[in-house]
Amino acid sequence: MGKIKKLPLKIQQKLIDSFIQYVIESVMEAFSRLKRCNPTGRSIMLKDLKFLKQRIEDLVKTWGFKMSFDSYFSLIMNYVNAWYYGCDDLYSFLFDNNIEYKYWLGISNTSPIFNDLPRRQRKDFTQKVEDKYYSDFEKIISNLSEDK
């Protein structure tokens, strides 16, 4: 039998990076689907994320890699904390970080700060957010049609 060749280092790192990205997206998807949450639950989410990050970094070190996953975990930790944001900060967070629409729904459905707004203010803010998502979507479609 022949010797099994190792994958090049760059490919191994890319595989690890893709795996971590998939894990983070899966966790964010799960968090966004929550129907109810409270501050204790959000606190536990953050502790779980810190633990997950540490365990992944430890595992990757045992494979002989020194990689940082701060950017992935920073985004999801900020997503968990966005639950506490007021309208202006939430709007900035959503669009400065290109947060997908479905994740916005996860925050809007459970955030006590957002849901405690007067009905008219909540409706106006929701419309502002949806208008922005819609205009961004139109730009993408426009760019795709120009590329043809």
XYZ file of C-alpha atoms in Angstrom:
148
model
C 0.000 0.000 0.000
C 1.118 3.493 -0.778
C 1.657 6.237 1.745
C -1.243 8.618 2.348
C -0.280 12.183 1.530
C -1.191 15.027 3.840
C -3.222 17.922 2.552
C -1.245 21.118 2.087
C -1.272 23.372 5.153
C -3.252 26.138 3.406
C -6.020 23.682 2.494
C -6.135 22.304 6.037
C -6.491 25.836 7.411
C -9.212 26.633 4.860
C -11.127 23.493 5.864
C -10.910 24.412 9.544
C -11.978 27.984 8.803
C -14.952 26.769 6.728
C -15.967 24.367 9.488
C -15.897 27.133 12.120
C -17.899 29.416 9.848
C -20.497 26.662 9.421
C -20.702 26.093 13.197
C -21.160 29.821 13.883
C -23.834 30.176 11.210
C -25.666 27.141 12.627
C -25.590 28.550 16.162
C -26.742 31.969 14.936
C -29.562 30.301 13.019
C -30.638 28.450 16.165
C -30.495 31.610 18.288
C -32.557 33.527 15.737
C -35.345 30.938 15.893
C -35.995 31.360 19.603
C -39.584 32.247 20.374
C -38.926 33.672 23.840
C -35.877 34.755 25.775
C -34.938 36.640 28.924
C -31.752 38.290 30.210
C -30.689 35.101 32.012
C -31.035 33.150 28.774
C -28.962 35.734 26.893
C -26.293 35.572 29.574
C -26.154 31.789 29.269
C -25.859 32.104 25.478
C -22.802 34.331 25.879
C -21.198 31.924 28.373
C -21.873 29.016 26.020
C -20.288 30.916 23.128
C -17.179 31.719 25.163
C -16.908 28.061 26.166
C -17.392 26.897 22.553
C -14.740 29.321 21.309
C -12.238 28.140 23.909
C -12.889 24.461 23.161
C -12.540 24.996 19.394
C -9.286 26.929 19.840
C -7.967 24.188 22.143
C -8.907 21.506 19.615
C -7.299 23.361 16.724
C -4.118 23.785 18.808
C -3.943 20.008 19.329
C -3.909 19.691 15.525
C -0.876 21.955 15.466
C -2.539 25.152 14.276
C -2.566 28.535 15.894
C -5.678 30.203 14.527
C -7.910 32.925 15.893
C -11.656 32.847 15.499
C -12.322 36.186 17.165
C -14.059 37.723 14.155
C -16.626 34.915 13.908
C -17.336 34.832 17.613
C -17.368 38.621 17.872
C -20.196 38.825 15.357
C -22.380 36.222 17.062
C -21.712 37.645 20.532
C -22.716 41.068 19.241
C -25.815 39.468 17.744
C -26.754 38.077 21.152
C -26.151 41.491 22.736
C -28.139 43.288 19.999
C -31.207 42.056 21.863
C -30.548 44.897 24.336
C -29.938 47.631 21.742
C -32.176 50.609 21.198
C -33.452 51.356 17.694
C -30.517 53.453 16.457
C -27.862 51.023 17.693
C -29.821 48.050 16.402
C -30.197 49.620 12.953
C -26.460 50.363 12.804
C -25.580 46.855 13.957
C -27.829 45.203 11.371
C -26.492 47.084 8.380
C -22.877 47.675 9.430
C -22.522 43.893 9.818
C -24.716 42.786 6.895
C -26.967 40.791 9.195
C -29.444 38.678 7.241
C -33.131 39.526 7.409
C -34.050 36.279 9.161
C -31.681 37.169 12.018
C -33.308 40.596 12.330
C -36.620 38.804 12.792
C -35.100 36.775 15.626
C -34.223 39.951 17.489
C -37.451 41.787 16.721
C -39.594 38.872 17.880
C -37.963 38.483 21.294
C -36.317 41.776 22.313
C -38.104 43.365 25.268
C -36.690 46.798 24.413
C -38.018 46.600 20.874
C -41.340 45.068 21.889
C -41.882 47.616 24.677
C -41.811 50.480 22.183
C -45.132 52.157 21.510
C -46.899 50.348 18.672
C -46.508 53.204 16.180
C -42.785 53.597 16.895
C -42.228 49.840 16.583
C -44.139 49.803 13.277
C -42.172 52.793 11.909
C -38.852 51.239 12.876
C -39.823 47.895 11.365
C -40.759 49.671 8.142
C -37.427 51.520 8.102
C -35.530 48.244 8.524
C -37.586 46.437 5.899
C -37.166 49.329 3.451
C -33.391 49.112 3.881
C -33.357 45.346 3.358
C -35.574 45.757 0.292
C -33.396 48.503 -1.214
C -30.250 46.416 -0.619
C -31.956 43.473 -2.314
C -32.907 45.655 -5.286
C -29.271 46.758 -5.640
C -28.106 43.149 -5.710
C -30.658 42.222 -8.364
C -29.728 45.307 -10.377
C -26.031 44.412 -10.239
C -26.769 40.861 -11.330
C -28.752 42.018 -14.339
C -25.971 44.459 -15.315
C -23.423 41.633 -15.271
C -25.266 39.732 -18.002
